[in-house]
Short mmCIF file of C-alpha atoms in Angstrom, two decimals:
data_model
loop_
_atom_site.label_atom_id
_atom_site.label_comp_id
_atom_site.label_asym_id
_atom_site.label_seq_id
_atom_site.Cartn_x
_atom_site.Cartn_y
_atom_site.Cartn_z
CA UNK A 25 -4.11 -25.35 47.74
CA UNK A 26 -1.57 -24.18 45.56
CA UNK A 27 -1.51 -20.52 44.67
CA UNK A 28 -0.02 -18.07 42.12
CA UNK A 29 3.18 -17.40 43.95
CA UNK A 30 3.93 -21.56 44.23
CA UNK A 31 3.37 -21.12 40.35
CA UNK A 32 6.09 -18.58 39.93
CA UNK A 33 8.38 -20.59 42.51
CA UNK A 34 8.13 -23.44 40.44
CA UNK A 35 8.33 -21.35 37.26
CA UNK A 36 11.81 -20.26 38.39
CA UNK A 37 12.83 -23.75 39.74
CA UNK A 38 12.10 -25.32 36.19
CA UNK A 39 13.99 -22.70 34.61
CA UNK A 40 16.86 -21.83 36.64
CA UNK A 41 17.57 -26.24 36.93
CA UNK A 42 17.70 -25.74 33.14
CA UNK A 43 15.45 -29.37 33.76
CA UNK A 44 16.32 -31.43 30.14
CA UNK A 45 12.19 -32.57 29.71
CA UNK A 46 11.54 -28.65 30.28
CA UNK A 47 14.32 -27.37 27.69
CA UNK A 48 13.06 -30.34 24.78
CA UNK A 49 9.32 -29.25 25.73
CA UNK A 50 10.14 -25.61 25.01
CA UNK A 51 12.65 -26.12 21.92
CA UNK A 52 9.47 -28.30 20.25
CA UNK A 53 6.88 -26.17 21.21
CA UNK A 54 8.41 -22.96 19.71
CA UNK A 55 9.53 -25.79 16.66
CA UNK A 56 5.97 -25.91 16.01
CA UNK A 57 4.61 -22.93 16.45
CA UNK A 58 7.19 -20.87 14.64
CA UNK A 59 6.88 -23.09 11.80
CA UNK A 60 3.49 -23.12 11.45
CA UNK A 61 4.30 -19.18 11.39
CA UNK A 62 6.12 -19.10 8.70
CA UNK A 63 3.95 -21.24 6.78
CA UNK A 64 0.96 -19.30 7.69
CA UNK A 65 2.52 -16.32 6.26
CA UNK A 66 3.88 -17.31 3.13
CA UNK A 67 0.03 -18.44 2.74
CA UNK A 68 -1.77 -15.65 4.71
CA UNK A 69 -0.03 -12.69 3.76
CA UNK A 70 0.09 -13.04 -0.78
CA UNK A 71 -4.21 -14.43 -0.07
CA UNK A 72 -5.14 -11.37 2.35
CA UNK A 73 -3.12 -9.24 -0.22
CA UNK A 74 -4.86 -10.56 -2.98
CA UNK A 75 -8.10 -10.55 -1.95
CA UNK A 76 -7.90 -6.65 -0.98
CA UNK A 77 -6.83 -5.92 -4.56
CA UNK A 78 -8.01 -8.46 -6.91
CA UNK A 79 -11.87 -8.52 -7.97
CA UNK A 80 -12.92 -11.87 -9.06
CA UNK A 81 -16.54 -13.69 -8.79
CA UNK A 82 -16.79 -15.77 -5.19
CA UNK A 83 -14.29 -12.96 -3.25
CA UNK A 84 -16.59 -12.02 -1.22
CA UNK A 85 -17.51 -15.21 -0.06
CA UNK A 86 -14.22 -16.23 0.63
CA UNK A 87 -13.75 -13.03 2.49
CA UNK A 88 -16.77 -14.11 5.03
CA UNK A 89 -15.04 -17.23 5.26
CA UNK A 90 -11.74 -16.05 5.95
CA UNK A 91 -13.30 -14.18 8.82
CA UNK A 92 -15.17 -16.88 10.05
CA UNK A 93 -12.26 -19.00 10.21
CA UNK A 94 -10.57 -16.53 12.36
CA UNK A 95 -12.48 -18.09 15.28
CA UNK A 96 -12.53 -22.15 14.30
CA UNK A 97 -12.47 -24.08 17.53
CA UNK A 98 -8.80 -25.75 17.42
CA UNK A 99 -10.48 -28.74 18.45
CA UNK A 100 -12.79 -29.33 15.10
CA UNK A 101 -9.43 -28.65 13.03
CA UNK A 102 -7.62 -31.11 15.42
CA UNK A 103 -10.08 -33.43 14.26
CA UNK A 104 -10.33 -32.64 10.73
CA UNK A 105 -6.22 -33.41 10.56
CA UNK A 106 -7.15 -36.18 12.30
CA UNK A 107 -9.15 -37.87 9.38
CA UNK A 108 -7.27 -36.35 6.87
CA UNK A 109 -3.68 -37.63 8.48
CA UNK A 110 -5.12 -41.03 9.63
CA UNK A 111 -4.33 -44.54 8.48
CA UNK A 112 -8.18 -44.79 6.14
CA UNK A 113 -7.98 -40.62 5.86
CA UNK A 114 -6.41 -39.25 2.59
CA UNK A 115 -3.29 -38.20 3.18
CA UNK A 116 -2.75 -41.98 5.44
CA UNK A 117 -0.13 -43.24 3.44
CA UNK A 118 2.64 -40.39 4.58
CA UNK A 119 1.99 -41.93 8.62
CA UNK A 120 2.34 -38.08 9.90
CA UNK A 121 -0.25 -38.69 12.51
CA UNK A 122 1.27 -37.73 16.33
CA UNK A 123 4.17 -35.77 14.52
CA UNK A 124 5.63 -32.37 14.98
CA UNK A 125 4.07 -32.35 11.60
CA UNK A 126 0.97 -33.16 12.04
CA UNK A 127 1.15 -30.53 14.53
CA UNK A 128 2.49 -27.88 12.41
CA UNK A 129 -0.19 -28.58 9.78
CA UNK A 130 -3.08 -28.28 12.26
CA UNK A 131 -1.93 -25.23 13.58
CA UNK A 132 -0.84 -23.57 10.65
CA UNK A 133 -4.63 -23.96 9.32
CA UNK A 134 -5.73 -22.78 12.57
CA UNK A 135 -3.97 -19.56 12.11
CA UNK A 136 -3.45 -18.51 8.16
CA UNK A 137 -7.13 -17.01 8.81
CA UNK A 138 -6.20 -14.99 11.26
CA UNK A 139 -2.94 -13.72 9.11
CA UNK A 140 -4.97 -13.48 6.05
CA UNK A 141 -8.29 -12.01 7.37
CA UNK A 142 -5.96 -9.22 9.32
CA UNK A 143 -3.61 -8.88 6.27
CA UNK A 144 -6.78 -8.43 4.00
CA UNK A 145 -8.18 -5.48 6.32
CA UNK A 146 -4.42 -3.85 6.43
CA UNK A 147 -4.07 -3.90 2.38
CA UNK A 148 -7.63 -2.54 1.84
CA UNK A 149 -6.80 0.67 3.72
CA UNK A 150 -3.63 0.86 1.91
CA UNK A 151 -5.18 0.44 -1.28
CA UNK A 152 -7.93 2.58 -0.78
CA UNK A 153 -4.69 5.47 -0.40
CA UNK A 154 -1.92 4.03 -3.07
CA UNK A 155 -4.39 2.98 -5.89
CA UNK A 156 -4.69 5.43 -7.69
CA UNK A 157 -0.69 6.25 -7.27
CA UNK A 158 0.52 3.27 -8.23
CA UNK A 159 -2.38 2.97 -11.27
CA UNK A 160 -0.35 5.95 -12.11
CA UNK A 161 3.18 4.25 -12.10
CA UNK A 162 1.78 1.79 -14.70
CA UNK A 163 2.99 -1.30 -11.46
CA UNK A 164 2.28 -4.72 -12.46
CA UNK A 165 -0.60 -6.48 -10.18
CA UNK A 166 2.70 -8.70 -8.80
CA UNK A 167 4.37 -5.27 -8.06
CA UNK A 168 1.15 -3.44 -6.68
CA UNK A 169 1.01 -6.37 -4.20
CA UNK A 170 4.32 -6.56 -3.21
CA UNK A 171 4.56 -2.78 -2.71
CA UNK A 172 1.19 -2.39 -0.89
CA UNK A 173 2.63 -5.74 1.75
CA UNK A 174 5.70 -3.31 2.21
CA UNK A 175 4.19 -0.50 3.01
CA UNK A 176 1.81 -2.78 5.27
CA UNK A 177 4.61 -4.49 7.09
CA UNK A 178 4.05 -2.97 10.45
CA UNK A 179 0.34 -4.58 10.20
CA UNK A 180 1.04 -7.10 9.13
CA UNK A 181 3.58 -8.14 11.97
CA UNK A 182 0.83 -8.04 13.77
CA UNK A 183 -0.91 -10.29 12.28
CA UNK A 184 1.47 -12.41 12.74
CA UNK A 185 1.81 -12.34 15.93
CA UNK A 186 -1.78 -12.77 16.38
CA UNK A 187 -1.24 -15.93 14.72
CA UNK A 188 1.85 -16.79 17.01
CA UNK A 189 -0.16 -16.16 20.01
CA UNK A 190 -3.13 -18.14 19.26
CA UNK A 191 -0.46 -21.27 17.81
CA UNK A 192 1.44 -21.38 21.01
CA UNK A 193 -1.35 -21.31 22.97
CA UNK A 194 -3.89 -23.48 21.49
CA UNK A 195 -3.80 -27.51 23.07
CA UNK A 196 -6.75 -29.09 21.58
CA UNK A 197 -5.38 -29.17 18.20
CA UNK A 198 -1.69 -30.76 19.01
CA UNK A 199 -3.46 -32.31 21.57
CA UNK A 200 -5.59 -34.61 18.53
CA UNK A 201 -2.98 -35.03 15.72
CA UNK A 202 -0.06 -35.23 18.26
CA UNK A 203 -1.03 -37.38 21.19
CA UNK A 204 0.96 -35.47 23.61
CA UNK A 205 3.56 -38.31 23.89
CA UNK A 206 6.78 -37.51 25.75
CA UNK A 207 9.92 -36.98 23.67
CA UNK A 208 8.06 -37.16 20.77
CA UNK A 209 4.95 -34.64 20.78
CA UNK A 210 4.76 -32.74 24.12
CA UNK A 211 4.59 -29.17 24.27
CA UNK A 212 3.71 -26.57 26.61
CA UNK A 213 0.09 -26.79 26.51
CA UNK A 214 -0.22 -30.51 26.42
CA UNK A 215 2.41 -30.81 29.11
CA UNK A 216 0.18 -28.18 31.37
CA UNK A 217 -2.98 -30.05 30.57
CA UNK A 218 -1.59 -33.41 31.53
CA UNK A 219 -0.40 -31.93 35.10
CA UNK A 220 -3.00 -30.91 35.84
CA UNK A 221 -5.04 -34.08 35.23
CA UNK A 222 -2.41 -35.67 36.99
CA UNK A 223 -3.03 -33.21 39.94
CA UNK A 224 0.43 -31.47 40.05
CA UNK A 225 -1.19 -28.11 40.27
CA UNK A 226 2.61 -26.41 40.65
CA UNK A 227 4.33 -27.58 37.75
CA UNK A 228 1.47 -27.26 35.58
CA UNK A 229 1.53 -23.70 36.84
CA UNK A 230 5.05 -23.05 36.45
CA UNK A 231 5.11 -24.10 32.86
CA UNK A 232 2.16 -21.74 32.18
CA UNK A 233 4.04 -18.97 33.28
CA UNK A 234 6.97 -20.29 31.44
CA UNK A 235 4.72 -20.57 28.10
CA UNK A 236 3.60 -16.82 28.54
CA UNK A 237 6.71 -14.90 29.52
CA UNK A 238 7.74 -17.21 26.02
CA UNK A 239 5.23 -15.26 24.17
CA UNK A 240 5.98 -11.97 26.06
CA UNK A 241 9.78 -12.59 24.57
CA UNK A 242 8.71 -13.40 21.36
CA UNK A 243 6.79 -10.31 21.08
CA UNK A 244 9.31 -7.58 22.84
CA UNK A 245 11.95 -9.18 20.29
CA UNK A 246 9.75 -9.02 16.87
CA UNK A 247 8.48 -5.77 17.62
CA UNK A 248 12.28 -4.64 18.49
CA UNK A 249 12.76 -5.43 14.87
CA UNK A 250 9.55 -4.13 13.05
CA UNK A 251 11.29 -1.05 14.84
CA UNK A 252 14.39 -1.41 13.63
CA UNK A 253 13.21 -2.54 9.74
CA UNK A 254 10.99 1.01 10.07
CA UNK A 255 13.90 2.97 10.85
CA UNK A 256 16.14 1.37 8.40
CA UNK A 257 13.07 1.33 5.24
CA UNK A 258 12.70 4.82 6.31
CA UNK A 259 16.07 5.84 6.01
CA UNK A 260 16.34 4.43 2.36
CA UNK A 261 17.92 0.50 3.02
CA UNK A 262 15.19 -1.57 1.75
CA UNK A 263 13.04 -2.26 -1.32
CA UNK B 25 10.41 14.69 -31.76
CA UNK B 26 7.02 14.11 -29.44
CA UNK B 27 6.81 10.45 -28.68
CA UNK B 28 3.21 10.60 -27.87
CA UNK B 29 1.71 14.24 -27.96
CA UNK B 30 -0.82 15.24 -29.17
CA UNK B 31 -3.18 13.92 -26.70
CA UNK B 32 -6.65 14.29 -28.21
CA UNK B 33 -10.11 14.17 -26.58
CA UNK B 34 -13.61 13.54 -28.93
CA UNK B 35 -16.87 13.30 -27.58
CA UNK B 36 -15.66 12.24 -23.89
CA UNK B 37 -18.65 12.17 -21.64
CA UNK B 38 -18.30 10.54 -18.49
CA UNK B 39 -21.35 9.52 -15.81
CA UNK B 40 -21.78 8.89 -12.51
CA UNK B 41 -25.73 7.80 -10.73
CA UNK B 42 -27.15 9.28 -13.92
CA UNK B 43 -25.41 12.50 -13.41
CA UNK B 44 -22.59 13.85 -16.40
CA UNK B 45 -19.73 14.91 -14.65
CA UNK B 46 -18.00 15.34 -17.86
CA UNK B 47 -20.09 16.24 -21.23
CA UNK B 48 -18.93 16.33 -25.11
CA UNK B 49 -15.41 17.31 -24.66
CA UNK B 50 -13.44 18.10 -27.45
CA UNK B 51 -9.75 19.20 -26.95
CA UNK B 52 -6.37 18.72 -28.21
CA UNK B 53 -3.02 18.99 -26.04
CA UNK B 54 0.42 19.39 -28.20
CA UNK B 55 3.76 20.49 -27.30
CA UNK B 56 4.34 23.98 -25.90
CA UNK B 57 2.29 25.84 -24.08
CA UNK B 58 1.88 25.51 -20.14
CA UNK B 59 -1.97 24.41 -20.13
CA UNK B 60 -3.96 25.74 -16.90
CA UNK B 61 -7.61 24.07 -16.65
CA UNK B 62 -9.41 26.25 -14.90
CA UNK B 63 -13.02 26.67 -13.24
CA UNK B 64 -15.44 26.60 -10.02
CA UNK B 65 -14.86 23.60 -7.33
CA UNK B 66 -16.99 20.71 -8.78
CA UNK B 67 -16.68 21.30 -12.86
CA UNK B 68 -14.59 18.24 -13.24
CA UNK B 69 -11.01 19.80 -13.46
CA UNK B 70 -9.33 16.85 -11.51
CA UNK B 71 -11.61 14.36 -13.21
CA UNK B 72 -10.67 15.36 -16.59
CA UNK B 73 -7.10 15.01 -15.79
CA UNK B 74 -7.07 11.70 -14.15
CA UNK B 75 -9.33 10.77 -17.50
CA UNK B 76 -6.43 12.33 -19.15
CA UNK B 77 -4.19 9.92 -17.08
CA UNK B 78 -5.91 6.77 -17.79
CA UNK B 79 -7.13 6.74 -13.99
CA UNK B 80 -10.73 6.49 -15.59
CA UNK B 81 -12.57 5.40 -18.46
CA UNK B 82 -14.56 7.49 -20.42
CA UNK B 83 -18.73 6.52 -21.03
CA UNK B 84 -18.38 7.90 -24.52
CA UNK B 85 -16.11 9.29 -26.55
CA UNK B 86 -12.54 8.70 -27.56
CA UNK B 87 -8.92 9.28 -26.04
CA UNK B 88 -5.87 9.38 -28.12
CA UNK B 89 -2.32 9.64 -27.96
CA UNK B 90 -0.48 10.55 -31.56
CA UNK B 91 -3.90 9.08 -32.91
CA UNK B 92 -3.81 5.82 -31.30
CA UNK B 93 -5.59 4.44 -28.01
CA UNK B 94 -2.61 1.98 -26.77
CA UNK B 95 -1.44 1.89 -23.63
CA UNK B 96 1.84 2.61 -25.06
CA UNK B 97 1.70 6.41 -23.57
CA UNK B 98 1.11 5.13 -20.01
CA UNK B 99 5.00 5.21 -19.08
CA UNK B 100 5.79 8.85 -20.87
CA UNK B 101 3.37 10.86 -18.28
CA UNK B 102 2.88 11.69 -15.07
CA UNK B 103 0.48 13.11 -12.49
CA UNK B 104 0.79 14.55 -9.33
CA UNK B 105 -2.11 14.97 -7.24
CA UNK B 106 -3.69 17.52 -5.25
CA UNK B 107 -2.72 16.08 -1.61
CA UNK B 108 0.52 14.29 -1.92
CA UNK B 109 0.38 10.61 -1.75
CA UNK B 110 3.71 9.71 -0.66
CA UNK B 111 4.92 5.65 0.13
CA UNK B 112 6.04 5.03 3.98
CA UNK B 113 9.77 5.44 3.21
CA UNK B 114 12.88 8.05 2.53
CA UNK B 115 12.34 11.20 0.45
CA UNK B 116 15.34 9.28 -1.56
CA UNK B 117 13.23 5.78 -1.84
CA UNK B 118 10.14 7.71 -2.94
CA UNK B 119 12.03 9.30 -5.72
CA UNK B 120 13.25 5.57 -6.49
CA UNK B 121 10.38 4.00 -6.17
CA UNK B 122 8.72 4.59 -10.14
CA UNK B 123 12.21 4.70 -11.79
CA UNK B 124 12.55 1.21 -10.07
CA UNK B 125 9.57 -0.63 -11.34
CA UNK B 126 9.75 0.75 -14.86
CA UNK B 127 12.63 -1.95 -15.13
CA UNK B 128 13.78 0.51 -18.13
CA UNK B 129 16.87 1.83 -16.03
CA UNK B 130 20.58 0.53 -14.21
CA UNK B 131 21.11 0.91 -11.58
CA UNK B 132 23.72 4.04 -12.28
CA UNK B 133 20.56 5.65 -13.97
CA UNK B 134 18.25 6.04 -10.86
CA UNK B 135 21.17 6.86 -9.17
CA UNK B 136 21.89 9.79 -11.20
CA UNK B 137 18.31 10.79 -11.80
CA UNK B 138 17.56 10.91 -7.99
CA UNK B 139 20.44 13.10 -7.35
CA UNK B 140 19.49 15.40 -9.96
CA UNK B 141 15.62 15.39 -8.99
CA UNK B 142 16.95 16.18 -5.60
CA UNK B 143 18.86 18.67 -6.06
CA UNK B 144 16.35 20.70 -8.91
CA UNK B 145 13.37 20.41 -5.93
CA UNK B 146 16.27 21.30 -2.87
CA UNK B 147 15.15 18.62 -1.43
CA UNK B 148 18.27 17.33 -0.74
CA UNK B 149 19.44 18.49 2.41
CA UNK B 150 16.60 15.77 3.75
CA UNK B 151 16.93 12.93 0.96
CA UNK B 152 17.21 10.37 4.07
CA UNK B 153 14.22 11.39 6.09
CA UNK B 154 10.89 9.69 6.12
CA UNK B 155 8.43 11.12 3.46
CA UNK B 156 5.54 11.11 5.94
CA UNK B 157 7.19 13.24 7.96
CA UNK B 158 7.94 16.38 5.79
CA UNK B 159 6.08 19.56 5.95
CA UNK B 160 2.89 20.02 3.54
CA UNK B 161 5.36 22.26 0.76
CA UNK B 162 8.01 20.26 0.96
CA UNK B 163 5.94 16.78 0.65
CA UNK B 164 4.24 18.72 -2.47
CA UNK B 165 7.93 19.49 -3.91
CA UNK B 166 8.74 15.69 -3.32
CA UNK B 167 5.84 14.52 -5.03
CA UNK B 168 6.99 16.64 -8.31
CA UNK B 169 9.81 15.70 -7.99
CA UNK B 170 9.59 12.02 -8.32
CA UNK B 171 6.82 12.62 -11.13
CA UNK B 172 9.67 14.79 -12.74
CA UNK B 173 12.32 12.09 -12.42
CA UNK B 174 10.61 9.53 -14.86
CA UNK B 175 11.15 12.47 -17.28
CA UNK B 176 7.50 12.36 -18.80
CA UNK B 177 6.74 14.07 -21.80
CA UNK B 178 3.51 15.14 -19.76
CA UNK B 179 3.23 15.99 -16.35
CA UNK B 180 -0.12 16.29 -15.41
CA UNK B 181 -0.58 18.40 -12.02
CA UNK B 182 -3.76 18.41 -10.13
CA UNK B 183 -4.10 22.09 -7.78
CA UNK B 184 -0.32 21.29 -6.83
CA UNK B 185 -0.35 24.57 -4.66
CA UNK B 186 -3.85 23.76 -2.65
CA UNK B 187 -3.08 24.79 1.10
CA UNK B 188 0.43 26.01 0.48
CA UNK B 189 1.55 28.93 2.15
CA UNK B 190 3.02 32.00 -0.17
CA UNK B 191 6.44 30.68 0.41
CA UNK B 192 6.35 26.92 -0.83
CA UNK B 193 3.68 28.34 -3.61
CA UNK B 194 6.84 30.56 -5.31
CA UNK B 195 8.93 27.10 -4.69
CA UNK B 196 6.31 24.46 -5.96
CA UNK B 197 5.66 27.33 -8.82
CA UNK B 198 9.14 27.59 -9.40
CA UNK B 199 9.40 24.04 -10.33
CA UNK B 200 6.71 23.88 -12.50
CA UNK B 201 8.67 26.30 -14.50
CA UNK B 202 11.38 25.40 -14.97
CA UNK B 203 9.89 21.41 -16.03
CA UNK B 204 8.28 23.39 -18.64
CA UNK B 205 11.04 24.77 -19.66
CA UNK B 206 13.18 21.63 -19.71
CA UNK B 207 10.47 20.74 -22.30
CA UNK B 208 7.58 19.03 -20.45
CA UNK B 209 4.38 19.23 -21.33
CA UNK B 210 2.54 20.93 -18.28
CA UNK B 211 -1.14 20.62 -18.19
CA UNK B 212 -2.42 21.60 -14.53
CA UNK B 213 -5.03 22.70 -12.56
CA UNK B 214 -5.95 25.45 -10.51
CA UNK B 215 -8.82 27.68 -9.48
CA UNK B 216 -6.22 30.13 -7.90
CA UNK B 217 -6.75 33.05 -10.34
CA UNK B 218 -3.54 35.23 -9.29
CA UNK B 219 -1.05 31.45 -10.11
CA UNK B 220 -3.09 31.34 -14.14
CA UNK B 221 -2.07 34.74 -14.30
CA UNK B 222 0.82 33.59 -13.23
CA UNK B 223 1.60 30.67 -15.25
CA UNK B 224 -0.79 30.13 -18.03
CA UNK B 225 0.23 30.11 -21.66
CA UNK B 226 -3.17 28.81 -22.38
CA UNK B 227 -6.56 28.12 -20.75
CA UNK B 228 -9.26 25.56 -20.49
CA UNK B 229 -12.34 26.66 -18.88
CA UNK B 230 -14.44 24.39 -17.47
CA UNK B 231 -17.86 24.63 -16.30
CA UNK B 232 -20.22 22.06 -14.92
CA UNK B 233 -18.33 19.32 -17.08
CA UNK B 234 -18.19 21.03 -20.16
CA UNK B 235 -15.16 23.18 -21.96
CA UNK B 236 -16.75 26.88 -22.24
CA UNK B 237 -13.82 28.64 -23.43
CA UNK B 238 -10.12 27.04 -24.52
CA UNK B 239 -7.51 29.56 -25.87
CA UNK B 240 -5.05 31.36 -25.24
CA UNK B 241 -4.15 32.69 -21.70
CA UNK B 242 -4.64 36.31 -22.58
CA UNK B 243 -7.72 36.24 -24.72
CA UNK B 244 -9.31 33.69 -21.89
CA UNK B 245 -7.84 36.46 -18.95
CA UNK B 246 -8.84 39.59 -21.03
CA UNK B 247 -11.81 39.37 -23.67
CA UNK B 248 -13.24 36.07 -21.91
CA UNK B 249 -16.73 35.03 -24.34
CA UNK B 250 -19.23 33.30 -21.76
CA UNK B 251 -20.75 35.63 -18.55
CA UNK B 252 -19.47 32.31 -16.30
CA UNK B 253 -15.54 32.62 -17.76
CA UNK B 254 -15.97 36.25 -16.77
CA UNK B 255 -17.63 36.22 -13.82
CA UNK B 256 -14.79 33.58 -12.68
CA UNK B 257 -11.73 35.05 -14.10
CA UNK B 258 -13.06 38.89 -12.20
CA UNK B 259 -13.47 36.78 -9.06
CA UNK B 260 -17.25 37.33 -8.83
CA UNK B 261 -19.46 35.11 -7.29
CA UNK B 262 -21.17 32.61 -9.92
CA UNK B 263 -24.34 30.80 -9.87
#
């Protein structure tokens, strides 16, 4: 039986070999996830913001939604990619399926809810104490929304790294639109599931470890510099 | 040469769940005196000046500036409210912050006005530290200061001195001053009776959301007409 410390023993093997299939699984892996960050935000972030300021008919609904999305099994947006990326789906003709990008757009629809819902909640409490101060100023609705995703930018880091952690952790969507095929479309989580079907209890344990104490970086460093950008804003430097 | 005064008030009524927090309010505002609207907790001082603002619309009635109801006097006026709302950044950026989204000034120009702004409010000593982080007086100074900066031709000031102690009251006071002096139009208020002695060149009472008494500060102070005005301005209790 293979236990926790063969994990970590293998965890350090794999890393300290600097093994080549380990290194390209990694590199894609973060690829994909980051991306689908980024594209998340520049979504999430200007739709949460608007819905917490804007009234229009339907916001509501789309607020319920939004939430609801928060928790859509990656497996049922796997799929949904899948038709929509397929040779008969819509979107056939660009031959995406079992891509990086066909990875990147399943999970960045599996996470701008998350970004959005969270921003949404953020901007409303902000709102609730700049509206009537920046009513005052006479801002724009463009400069309102800007201002109030400033002042929000601690929040809404973490948000995003909500989002990050449930992209680089999720396997059922890359799983569907990516095929898990080596060089091509393996990552972390495919790469774990597929040891372990295969039975290799140690690697897929090492690499698990490896995948988390990835997201433990990624967080220590982002944080380091939502630190470092409220020190600096605070001090005067920005916006 | 006023570019908007006088502000003039007909018939304003305002209601809230059936209730009239404001009632048939008839007042003009011009150039000159330092106006002090004063009256018991609940008569709808801060609610006529955020009417006054343009925070709220009236139910009834009319709102002018120089006889017209544009928009066009939203950018010469001003309000600072009773508990300092203050954006998460340098006592510096906050200053910035309006002159900034006005678009109306280089770069040179904010420069120069937040230097001056800083050093008329002393707040300059700290222009680098974090707004949040200032004491209640001095995050009261800051606020009049950046209202002060845009150089409105009103400054409306909602009980600027609430929860100040004696020291930053003569400070905060002090600035009032000498903006009126510099030719602002100061219409504030306060239920402090010792500060209208203080400041007042005229009075607005007000008294469950309707003007009782509007004159001069010494007739208001001395000879007031209704039993409420006098009850109020002697300190008694009223019903």
């Amino acid at each position: 039986m293979i236990s926790i410390l063969d994990g970590f023993g293998e965890a350090f093997r794999l890393l300290l070999s600097f093994d080549a299939d380990l290194v390209e699984i990694v590199l894609l892996s973060l690829r994909v996830s980051l991306t689908a960050v980024v594209f998340s935000a520049l979504i999430g972030l200007p739709l949460g913001a608007l819905l917490a300021v804007i009234k229009f008919p339907g916001r509501q609904v789309l607020v319920v939604l939004i939430n609801a999305f928060m928790g859509l099994p990656p497996v049922v947006v796997g799929l949904i990619v899948y038709l929509l990326l397929s040779r008969s789906g819509p979107f056939g003709v660009f031959g995406l399926l079992f891509s990086p990008t066909a990875m990147i757009i399943a999970q960045t629809m599996l996470i701008t809810p998350i970004v959005a819902s969270l921003t949404r909640q953020a901007i409303s409490d902000l709102w609730v104490e700049y509206r009537d101060l920046l009513h005052s100023f006479d801002a724009t609705p463009w400069q309102i929304m800007k201002t109030l995703l400033w002042e929000g930018r601690l929040s809404m880091m973490t948000g995003i790294l909500a989002g990050f952690g449930r992209a680089i952790a999720e396997v059922g969507a890359v799983m569907i639109v990516g095929g898990n095929i080596d060089h091509a479309t393996r990552v972390l989580t495919t790469a774990i599931a597929l040891e372990t079907s295969k039975g290799d209890l140690g690697l897929a344990l090492g690499l698990g470890i490896v995948l988390v104490g990835i997201a433990v970086v990624i967080n220590i460093l982002t944080l380091s510099v939502g630190h470092a950008i409220g020190r600096q804003s605070a001090q005067g430097q920005l916006l | 040469m006023s570019k908007i005064l006088p502000l003039s008030l007909s018939g304003i009524s305002v209601k809230a769940g059936g209730n009239h927090l404001l009632r048939d309010i008839n007042i003009n505002f011009d150039k000159g005196p330092l106006t002090l609207i004063i009256g018991p907790n609940g008569a709808g001082k801060s609610l006529l000046l955020r009417l006054c603002h343009g925070l709220i619309k009236p139910n009834k009635g009319t709102l002018t500036w120089q006889g017209s109801e544009a928009a066009f006097a939203a950018r010469h006026q001003a309000l600072v409210f009773q508990k300092p709302v203050l954006l998460r950044r340098s006592v510096r950026e906050n200053i910035a912050y309006p002159l900034r989204i006005t678009g109306m000034f280089s770069t040179a120009e904010i420069t120069d006005r937040i230097a001056e702004a800083l050093d008329l409010s002393g707040l300059a000593a700290i222009a680098d530290r974090p707004a949040k982080v200032l004491s209640g007086g001095e995050q009261q100074k800051l606020a009049l200061a950046r209202a002060r900066a845009i150089r409105p031709e009103v400054l409306f000031l909602d009980e600027p001195t609430a929860n100040l102690d004696p020291r930053s009251l003569g400070q905060v006071e002090a600035l009032i001053r000498e903006t009126h002096e510099a030719g602002t139009k100061i219409i504030m208020t306060s239920h402090d009776m010792s500060q209208v002695k203080r400041l007042a060149d005229e009075i607005i009472f007000l008294y469950d959301g309707h003007i009782l008494e509007a004159g001069p500060a010494a007739q208001i102070l001395n000879k007031p007409a209704s039993k409420e005005a006098s009850a109020f301005v002697k300190g008694d209790l009223l019903p």
